[in-house]
Short mmCIF file of C-alpha atoms and ligand atoms in Angstrom, two decimals:
data_model
loop_
_atom_site.label_atom_id
_atom_site.label_comp_id
_atom_site.label_asym_id
_atom_site.label_seq_id
_atom_site.Cartn_x
_atom_site.Cartn_y
_atom_site.Cartn_z
CA MET A 198 18.37 7.25 -10.86
CA ILE A 199 18.33 3.56 -11.70
CA ASP A 200 19.03 3.02 -15.41
CA ASN A 201 19.46 -0.12 -17.50
CA ASN A 202 23.18 -0.28 -16.77
CA ILE A 203 22.51 -0.30 -13.06
CA LEU A 204 19.89 -3.03 -13.46
CA ARG A 205 22.46 -5.10 -15.40
CA GLN A 206 25.05 -4.45 -12.72
CA LEU A 207 22.64 -5.53 -9.97
CA MET A 208 21.76 -8.70 -11.87
CA ARG A 209 25.46 -9.55 -12.19
CA LYS A 210 25.73 -9.11 -8.44
CA VAL A 211 22.74 -11.23 -7.31
CA ASN A 212 22.27 -13.51 -10.32
CA LYS A 213 18.57 -14.15 -9.65
CA SER A 214 15.26 -12.29 -9.82
CA PHE A 215 15.15 -9.16 -7.74
CA TYR A 216 13.13 -6.15 -6.70
CA VAL A 217 15.01 -2.88 -6.47
CA TYR A 218 13.67 0.11 -4.50
CA ASP A 219 15.17 3.49 -5.26
CA GLU A 220 15.66 5.51 -2.07
CA GLU A 221 15.84 8.79 -3.99
CA GLU A 222 12.34 8.22 -5.45
CA ILE A 223 10.86 7.43 -2.05
CA LEU A 224 12.47 10.51 -0.53
CA LYS A 225 10.97 12.62 -3.32
CA SER A 226 7.47 11.36 -2.45
CA ILE A 227 8.03 11.81 1.28
CA ASN A 228 9.11 15.40 0.69
CA ILE A 229 6.12 16.17 -1.53
CA LEU A 230 3.68 14.94 1.12
CA LYS A 231 5.46 16.67 3.98
CA ASP A 232 5.73 19.88 2.07
CA LYS A 233 2.11 19.91 0.90
CA PHE A 234 0.10 18.40 3.75
CA LYS A 235 1.41 20.66 6.48
CA GLU A 236 -1.65 20.27 8.71
CA PHE A 237 -1.46 16.48 8.65
CA GLU A 238 0.74 13.84 10.18
CA ILE A 239 1.68 11.06 7.79
CA LEU A 240 1.71 7.35 8.44
CA TYR A 241 3.17 4.81 6.05
CA SER A 242 0.90 1.81 5.34
CA VAL A 243 3.37 -0.93 6.06
CA LYS A 244 1.42 -3.62 4.18
CA THR A 245 2.16 -1.75 0.95
CA ASN A 246 5.79 -2.82 1.18
CA PRO A 247 7.17 -4.00 4.51
CA ASN A 248 10.83 -3.92 3.43
CA LYS A 249 12.80 -3.05 6.54
CA ASN A 250 15.07 -0.52 4.84
CA ILE A 251 12.00 1.34 3.59
CA LEU A 252 10.58 1.32 7.11
CA ASN A 253 13.86 2.67 8.45
CA LEU A 254 13.75 5.48 5.90
CA MET A 255 10.19 6.36 6.93
CA SER A 256 11.23 6.37 10.56
CA LYS A 257 14.22 8.65 9.91
CA ASN A 258 11.90 11.06 8.13
CA ASN A 259 9.34 11.16 10.93
CA ILE A 260 6.74 9.18 9.06
CA GLY A 261 4.70 6.97 11.40
CA ALA A 262 3.28 3.52 10.68
CA ASP A 263 -0.17 2.24 9.78
CA ALA A 264 0.31 -1.34 10.96
CA ALA A 265 -2.15 -4.05 9.90
CA SER A 266 -0.89 -6.89 12.09
CA ALA A 267 0.98 -7.49 15.33
CA GLU A 268 4.02 -8.35 13.22
CA GLU A 269 3.84 -5.00 11.40
CA VAL A 270 3.63 -3.27 14.79
CA GLN A 271 6.79 -5.11 15.83
CA MET A 272 8.58 -4.26 12.57
CA SER A 273 7.66 -0.58 12.93
CA SER A 274 8.84 -0.58 16.51
CA THR A 275 12.13 -2.21 15.48
CA ALA A 276 12.51 0.59 12.93
CA ASN A 277 12.38 2.97 15.91
CA ILE A 278 9.00 4.44 15.14
CA ASN A 279 7.60 5.91 18.30
CA LYS A 280 4.67 4.19 20.05
CA ASP A 281 2.40 7.21 19.48
CA ASN A 282 3.14 7.08 15.77
CA ILE A 283 2.25 3.44 15.19
CA ILE A 284 -1.46 2.85 14.76
CA TYR A 285 -2.56 -0.77 14.61
CA SER A 286 -5.81 -1.17 12.68
CA ALA A 287 -7.10 -4.39 11.17
CA PRO A 288 -10.16 -6.61 11.49
CA GLY A 289 -9.93 -9.87 13.44
CA LYS A 290 -7.29 -9.07 16.06
CA ARG A 291 -6.85 -11.90 18.55
CA ARG A 292 -6.14 -11.42 22.24
CA LYS A 293 -2.53 -12.44 21.66
CA ASP A 294 -2.12 -9.91 18.82
CA ILE A 295 -3.35 -7.18 21.12
CA GLU A 296 -1.27 -8.31 24.08
CA LYS A 297 1.87 -8.43 21.94
CA SER A 298 1.27 -4.92 20.61
CA ILE A 299 -0.24 -3.08 23.52
CA ASP A 300 2.96 -1.39 24.69
CA LYS A 301 4.21 -0.57 21.23
CA CYS A 302 1.38 1.27 19.50
CA ILE A 303 -2.09 2.78 19.59
CA ILE A 304 -4.68 0.12 18.86
CA THR A 305 -7.75 0.91 16.79
CA ALA A 306 -10.69 -1.38 17.55
CA ASP A 307 -12.45 -2.81 14.55
CA SER A 308 -15.73 -3.96 16.17
CA TYR A 309 -17.82 -3.72 19.33
CA ASN A 310 -16.52 -7.19 20.32
CA GLU A 311 -13.00 -5.90 20.01
CA LEU A 312 -13.82 -2.97 22.25
CA SER A 313 -15.01 -5.50 24.87
CA LEU A 314 -11.82 -7.53 24.41
CA LEU A 315 -9.65 -4.44 24.84
CA ASN A 316 -11.62 -3.54 27.95
CA GLU A 317 -11.10 -7.06 29.39
CA ILE A 318 -7.37 -6.83 28.71
CA GLY A 319 -7.33 -3.42 30.41
CA LYS A 320 -9.10 -4.90 33.45
CA ASP A 321 -6.76 -7.91 33.59
CA ARG A 322 -3.76 -5.61 33.57
CA ASN A 323 -5.36 -3.02 35.80
CA ILE A 324 -4.70 -0.28 33.25
CA HIS A 325 -6.76 2.21 31.28
CA LEU A 326 -6.23 1.96 27.57
CA GLU A 327 -6.64 4.76 25.06
CA VAL A 328 -7.82 3.28 21.78
CA GLY A 329 -9.16 4.31 18.39
CA LEU A 330 -12.33 3.07 16.73
CA ARG A 331 -12.64 2.34 13.03
CA ILE A 332 -15.93 3.61 11.66
CA ASN A 333 -17.59 2.50 8.45
CA ALA A 334 -18.84 5.97 7.50
CA ASN A 335 -22.40 6.43 6.37
CA TYR A 336 -21.00 7.88 3.17
CA ASN A 337 -20.28 6.73 -0.34
CA ILE A 338 -17.42 8.65 -1.92
CA PHE A 339 -18.95 8.19 -5.37
CA GLY A 340 -22.46 9.16 -4.33
CA GLY A 341 -25.19 6.58 -3.88
CA ASP A 342 -25.80 4.36 -0.89
CA PRO A 343 -23.12 3.68 1.71
CA ILE A 344 -21.69 0.20 1.40
CA SER A 345 -21.61 -2.75 3.76
CA SER A 346 -18.08 -3.49 4.93
CA LYS A 347 -16.14 -5.94 7.05
CA TYR A 348 -14.22 -3.02 8.52
CA GLY A 349 -15.07 -1.08 11.62
CA VAL A 350 -18.53 -0.36 13.02
CA ASP A 351 -21.29 1.25 10.98
CA GLU A 352 -21.60 4.94 11.75
CA GLU A 353 -25.37 4.70 12.22
CA THR A 354 -24.94 2.14 15.04
CA LEU A 355 -22.84 4.48 17.20
CA LEU A 356 -25.62 6.21 19.12
CA GLU A 357 -27.45 2.99 19.96
CA ASN A 358 -24.16 1.63 21.37
CA LYS A 359 -23.33 4.72 23.42
CA ASN A 360 -24.40 3.16 26.73
CA PHE A 361 -22.37 0.06 25.99
CA ILE A 362 -19.30 2.15 25.11
CA ASP A 363 -19.72 4.29 28.22
CA SER A 364 -19.89 1.13 30.34
CA LEU A 365 -16.38 0.05 29.31
CA SER A 366 -14.50 1.01 32.44
CA ASN A 367 -10.93 0.35 31.28
CA ILE A 368 -10.81 1.89 27.83
CA LYS A 369 -11.34 5.33 26.39
CA ILE A 370 -11.93 5.98 22.72
CA VAL A 371 -9.55 8.76 21.76
CA GLY A 372 -9.42 8.39 18.00
CA VAL A 373 -11.52 7.67 14.96
CA HIS A 374 -10.29 5.94 11.82
CA VAL A 375 -12.02 5.89 8.46
CA HIS A 376 -10.72 4.45 5.19
CA LEU A 377 -13.09 3.87 2.31
CA GLN A 378 -11.10 3.57 -0.87
CA SER A 379 -7.58 3.48 -2.30
CA GLN A 380 -6.26 4.92 -5.57
CA ILE A 381 -8.54 7.97 -5.92
CA LEU A 382 -7.43 10.41 -8.61
CA ASP A 383 -10.07 13.10 -8.22
CA TYR A 384 -9.02 15.69 -5.64
CA GLU A 385 -12.60 16.83 -5.07
CA ILE A 386 -13.69 13.32 -4.09
CA ILE A 387 -10.91 13.13 -1.51
CA TYR A 388 -11.59 16.65 -0.25
CA ASN A 389 -15.34 15.98 0.18
CA TYR A 390 -14.52 12.77 1.98
CA TYR A 391 -12.13 14.57 4.36
CA GLU A 392 -14.87 17.07 5.07
CA TYR A 393 -17.30 14.26 5.87
CA VAL A 394 -14.78 12.60 8.22
CA LEU A 395 -14.31 15.90 10.07
CA LYS A 396 -18.07 16.22 10.56
CA LEU A 397 -18.19 12.63 11.75
CA ALA A 398 -15.37 13.34 14.20
CA LEU A 399 -17.27 16.33 15.51
CA PHE A 400 -20.32 14.14 16.02
CA CYS A 401 -18.16 11.60 17.90
CA LYS A 402 -16.84 14.35 20.13
CA GLU A 403 -20.10 16.15 20.79
CA GLU A 404 -22.70 13.36 20.75
CA MET A 405 -20.65 10.34 21.76
CA ASN A 406 -18.40 12.27 24.17
CA PHE A 407 -15.23 10.77 22.73
CA ASN A 408 -12.26 12.68 24.03
CA LEU A 409 -10.61 12.75 20.61
CA LYS A 410 -6.85 12.95 20.30
CA PHE A 411 -6.57 11.81 16.69
CA ILE A 412 -8.58 11.67 13.51
CA ASN A 413 -7.25 9.22 10.95
CA PHE A 414 -8.57 9.89 7.45
CA GLY A 415 -7.09 6.68 6.01
CA GLY A 416 -5.43 6.45 2.59
CA GLY A 417 -6.68 7.04 -0.89
CA LEU A 418 -4.14 9.27 -2.65
CA GLY A 419 -3.95 7.81 -6.13
CA ILE A 420 -1.01 7.78 -8.50
CA SER A 421 -0.65 7.76 -12.25
CA TYR A 422 0.40 4.28 -13.31
CA GLY A 423 0.92 5.23 -16.94
CA ASP A 424 -0.25 7.16 -19.97
CA SER A 425 -3.93 6.32 -19.57
CA TYR A 426 -4.02 7.81 -16.06
CA LYS A 427 -4.48 11.42 -15.08
CA ASN A 428 -2.50 12.76 -12.12
CA LEU A 429 -4.12 13.52 -8.80
CA ASP A 430 -3.90 17.28 -8.30
CA ILE A 431 -1.92 17.21 -5.07
CA ASP A 432 -1.52 21.00 -5.03
CA LYS A 433 -5.25 21.65 -5.08
CA LEU A 434 -6.06 18.83 -2.69
CA SER A 435 -3.47 19.86 -0.13
CA THR A 436 -4.24 23.59 -0.30
CA MET A 437 -7.96 22.99 0.15
CA SER A 438 -7.49 20.31 2.82
CA ASN A 439 -5.08 22.42 4.87
CA LYS A 440 -7.65 25.24 4.81
CA LEU A 441 -10.37 22.80 5.85
CA ILE A 442 -8.32 21.65 8.82
CA GLU A 443 -7.83 25.29 9.82
CA ILE A 444 -11.62 25.54 10.19
CA TYR A 445 -11.92 22.42 12.39
CA LYS A 446 -8.62 22.64 14.24
CA GLU A 447 -9.85 24.54 17.26
CA LYS A 448 -13.14 22.66 17.60
CA LEU A 449 -11.50 19.26 17.39
CA ASN A 450 -8.10 19.95 18.94
CA ALA A 451 -6.69 16.63 17.74
CA ARG A 452 -3.98 15.15 15.53
CA PHE A 453 -5.01 14.93 11.87
CA ILE A 454 -3.54 11.86 10.24
CA ILE A 455 -3.40 10.41 6.71
CA GLU A 456 -2.01 6.95 6.02
CA ILE A 457 -0.36 6.53 2.69
CA GLY A 458 0.89 3.50 0.80
CA ARG A 459 1.37 3.54 -2.93
CA PHE A 460 2.00 7.28 -3.25
CA LEU A 461 5.12 6.88 -1.13
CA VAL A 462 6.67 3.79 -2.69
CA CYS A 463 5.03 2.48 -5.87
CA LYS A 464 7.21 4.32 -8.39
CA SER A 465 10.40 3.51 -6.52
CA GLY A 466 10.19 -0.19 -7.31
CA THR A 467 11.29 -2.25 -10.30
CA TYR A 468 11.02 -6.01 -10.64
CA VAL A 469 13.67 -7.79 -12.71
CA THR A 470 13.76 -11.46 -13.69
CA PRO A 471 16.14 -13.19 -16.11
CA ILE A 472 15.05 -15.13 -19.19
CA ILE A 473 16.03 -18.75 -18.66
CA ASP A 474 14.64 -20.36 -21.78
CA ILE A 475 13.00 -19.46 -25.10
CA LYS A 476 10.77 -21.85 -27.02
CA GLU A 477 7.94 -22.05 -29.52
CA SER A 478 4.69 -23.94 -29.39
CA ARG A 479 2.24 -23.97 -32.26
CA GLY A 480 2.95 -20.45 -33.38
CA THR A 481 3.49 -18.83 -29.97
CA LYS A 482 6.94 -17.82 -28.81
CA TYR A 483 7.46 -18.24 -25.05
CA LEU A 484 10.03 -16.49 -22.92
CA ILE A 485 10.44 -18.52 -19.74
CA VAL A 486 11.62 -16.30 -16.88
CA GLN A 487 13.03 -17.33 -13.54
CA ASN A 488 10.06 -16.05 -11.51
CA GLY A 489 6.67 -15.36 -13.05
CA TYR A 490 3.79 -15.12 -10.63
CA ASN A 491 6.03 -16.42 -7.86
CA GLY A 492 8.00 -13.17 -8.38
CA PHE A 493 5.36 -10.54 -9.17
CA PHE A 494 1.75 -11.68 -8.88
CA LYS A 495 -0.22 -8.69 -10.15
CA PRO A 496 0.53 -9.14 -13.89
CA THR A 497 -0.80 -12.70 -13.70
CA ILE A 498 -3.99 -11.47 -12.08
CA SER A 499 -4.40 -8.98 -14.93
CA GLU A 500 -4.01 -11.80 -17.45
CA LEU A 501 -6.59 -13.87 -15.57
CA ILE A 502 -9.05 -10.99 -15.56
CA LEU A 503 -8.49 -10.46 -19.28
CA PHE A 504 -9.07 -14.18 -19.87
CA TYR A 505 -12.42 -14.12 -18.07
CA THR A 506 -13.72 -10.75 -19.26
CA ASN A 507 -12.01 -10.34 -22.62
CA LYS A 508 -11.69 -6.65 -21.70
CA LYS A 509 -8.63 -4.50 -21.09
CA ASP A 510 -10.36 -1.21 -20.29
CA ASN A 511 -12.97 0.10 -17.88
CA LEU A 512 -12.56 -2.77 -15.45
CA LYS A 513 -13.44 -2.24 -11.80
CA MET A 514 -10.41 -1.94 -9.50
CA MET A 515 -9.99 -4.72 -6.95
CA GLU A 516 -7.30 -3.22 -4.79
CA PRO A 517 -4.68 -4.22 -4.04
CA LEU A 518 -4.81 -7.24 -6.35
CA PHE A 519 -5.97 -5.45 -9.48
CA THR A 520 -5.65 -1.77 -10.36
CA SER A 521 -5.98 -1.85 -14.14
CA TYR A 522 -4.63 -3.91 -17.01
CA ASP A 523 -2.00 -1.27 -17.75
CA SER A 524 -0.86 -0.46 -14.22
CA TYR A 525 2.72 -1.45 -15.09
CA THR A 526 4.81 -1.93 -18.21
CA ILE A 527 6.87 -4.95 -19.09
CA SER A 528 10.11 -4.35 -21.01
CA LEU A 529 13.30 -6.10 -21.98
CA ILE A 530 16.92 -5.23 -21.33
CA LYS A 531 19.70 -6.97 -23.17
CA ARG A 532 22.03 -8.70 -20.74
CA GLU A 533 24.96 -6.96 -22.34
CA ASN A 534 24.98 -3.39 -23.50
CA GLU A 535 23.82 -3.68 -27.08
CA GLU A 536 20.58 -2.08 -28.22
CA GLU A 537 17.92 -4.24 -29.80
CA ASN A 538 15.72 -2.58 -32.37
CA HIS A 539 13.84 -5.61 -33.60
CA LYS A 540 10.61 -6.38 -31.83
CA GLU A 541 8.50 -9.51 -31.67
CA VAL A 542 5.28 -10.73 -30.12
CA VAL A 543 5.87 -13.14 -27.25
CA THR A 544 4.20 -14.67 -24.24
CA ILE A 545 6.13 -14.51 -20.97
CA GLY A 546 5.72 -17.36 -18.52
CA GLY A 547 7.47 -18.45 -15.34
CA ASN A 548 8.92 -21.65 -13.95
CA LEU A 549 5.81 -22.92 -12.12
CA CYS A 550 4.04 -26.09 -13.21
CA THR A 551 0.77 -24.36 -13.91
CA ALA A 552 -0.49 -22.85 -17.14
CA VAL A 553 -1.71 -19.85 -15.11
CA ASP A 554 1.89 -18.74 -14.50
CA ILE A 555 1.89 -16.13 -17.27
CA LEU A 556 3.18 -12.57 -16.81
CA ALA A 557 2.07 -11.32 -20.23
CA LYS A 558 0.35 -12.85 -23.20
CA ASP A 559 1.13 -11.81 -26.78
CA ILE A 560 3.03 -8.64 -26.02
CA LEU A 561 5.32 -6.76 -28.37
CA ILE A 562 8.78 -6.60 -26.89
CA ALA A 563 12.41 -6.23 -28.05
CA LYS A 564 13.75 -9.46 -29.52
CA ALA A 565 14.98 -11.62 -26.66
CA GLU A 566 17.82 -14.03 -26.08
CA ILE A 567 18.40 -16.33 -23.14
CA ASN A 568 19.91 -14.38 -20.20
CA ASP A 569 18.33 -11.08 -21.21
CA LEU A 570 16.28 -9.44 -18.48
CA ILE A 571 12.57 -8.75 -18.20
CA PHE A 572 11.77 -5.76 -16.05
CA ILE A 573 8.47 -4.38 -14.75
CA ASN A 574 7.98 -0.89 -13.37
CA ASN A 575 5.56 0.34 -10.65
CA ALA A 576 6.70 -2.55 -8.48
CA GLY A 577 7.24 -0.74 -5.19
CA SER A 578 3.74 -1.24 -3.77
CA TYR A 579 1.55 -4.32 -3.35
CA ALA A 580 4.09 -6.26 -5.39
CA TYR A 581 6.42 -8.55 -3.43
CA SER A 582 4.09 -8.45 -0.42
CA LEU A 583 1.20 -9.86 -2.48
CA THR A 584 3.18 -12.54 -4.28
CA PRO A 585 2.72 -16.26 -3.50
CA LEU A 586 6.25 -17.52 -3.05
CA LEU A 587 5.86 -21.11 -1.93
CA PHE A 588 4.33 -23.01 -4.83
CA SER A 589 6.92 -25.43 -6.30
CA SER A 590 9.55 -24.28 -3.78
CA GLN A 591 11.38 -22.23 -6.37
CA GLU A 592 14.08 -19.71 -5.45
CA LYS A 593 12.57 -16.39 -4.33
CA PRO A 594 13.55 -12.97 -5.64
CA VAL A 595 15.75 -10.84 -3.40
CA GLU A 596 15.04 -7.23 -2.50
CA ILE A 597 17.62 -4.52 -3.11
CA TYR A 598 17.39 -1.17 -1.39
CA PHE A 599 19.26 1.18 -3.68
CA ILE A 600 20.98 4.22 -2.25
CA SER A 601 23.52 4.79 -5.03
CA GLU A 602 25.47 2.87 -7.61
CA TYR A 603 28.05 2.22 -4.94
CA GLU A 604 25.76 1.63 -1.98
CA TYR A 605 22.86 -0.74 -1.84
CA LEU A 606 21.48 -3.21 0.68
CA ILE A 607 20.42 -6.71 -0.32
CA ASP A 608 17.85 -8.76 1.66
C1 LIG B 835 -6.77 1.13 6.10
C2 LIG B 835 -5.88 1.48 4.98
N1 LIG B 835 -5.19 2.64 5.03
C3 LIG B 835 -4.35 3.01 4.03
C4 LIG B 835 -4.15 2.19 2.93
C5 LIG B 835 -3.19 2.64 1.87
O1 LIG B 835 -3.78 2.84 0.67
P1 LIG B 835 -2.99 3.46 -0.55
O2 LIG B 835 -1.94 2.49 -0.98
O3 LIG B 835 -4.01 3.66 -1.60
O4 LIG B 835 -2.35 4.73 -0.10
C6 LIG B 835 -4.86 0.99 2.83
C7 LIG B 835 -4.70 0.13 1.67
O5 LIG B 835 -5.31 -0.88 1.46
C8 LIG B 835 -5.75 0.62 3.88
O6 LIG B 835 -6.44 -0.53 3.85
#
């Protein structure tokens, strides 16, 4: 476990802002998923956190990769993830992205144009490609009308495109991929969605004549970010979903896949940045840290949303940029060991020349001195990978992959 002493020790070592990812935490999540979702294969959504040591850990534990770019395919391949366990799905793939990835993964087409492009590439190379197809299901997980989406092809257009699909001589659709929503905390919503995807897969097999080898249900497993969140009931969800797969297993005879991001890594990550300066302006006390939004972007987005809406609760998620105002906590550690019992209200800003570079406005925090450390939890997912690093050319945080107090890898 990473405690304050370890965070101090790591800061002494790197002497700059850092992310630290706790291997033990990630392993715990891997083991929960593997233990519970026995009927499913698990892919790790690389975009959540593409740290290479995390990818290596996934690979060693037989977790595949949900790659969202040719580069993520390459990174997954470098981590020794087998070709059959890397699925490349993203809108807007160019010919060169596909050509770079074709031997390293299974490609999921995101549009009818992309199916044509894959077919052309197959013809040019005189090969037959087995590909997946992302489908925008005719289903709204919250009830109501299905939504328009930039992802995949609309389910209701499949039949009218059957002749076109059948005419593609050099590709075969062997998989379907659906992903509608991240961060769902209601097990029944996820279960009902899985059931819908299975029915859709059956339709694809029976009506579209797809020779299905995999059904990818996408992500969605939510996590509790703090006290205001309930926990997703993983026990109920997995028990019911495993039973559901039992019913469809024989009819579909395919691999059943879920692709998971935050559940695997979010809690493992902590962001730490040192306080460089402390000052006051017209009644507000500012802590200036080494990296504000050029270290961890999401808190700044929360502050922006608060500024425009004046609301902290019941705000719509905008994943992955905004989950909720309280999807992390910001705390202070004294640089040396001593405890600090006095608290004060401060605003925490970074070193960028923009007034937007604020991590937290008017928060109550232990009384700070220069060189103390600000740390933020829940920083293992959509944290470093979402952060704009280039503005003002400031020094970037490093990433530390923590195995034990005596063994950690710094990137
Ligand atoms: C297609 C797809 N699959 C899986 C995920 C992972 O989602 P989560 O982090 O909620 O597990 C995402 C996240 O955006 C996604 O777009």
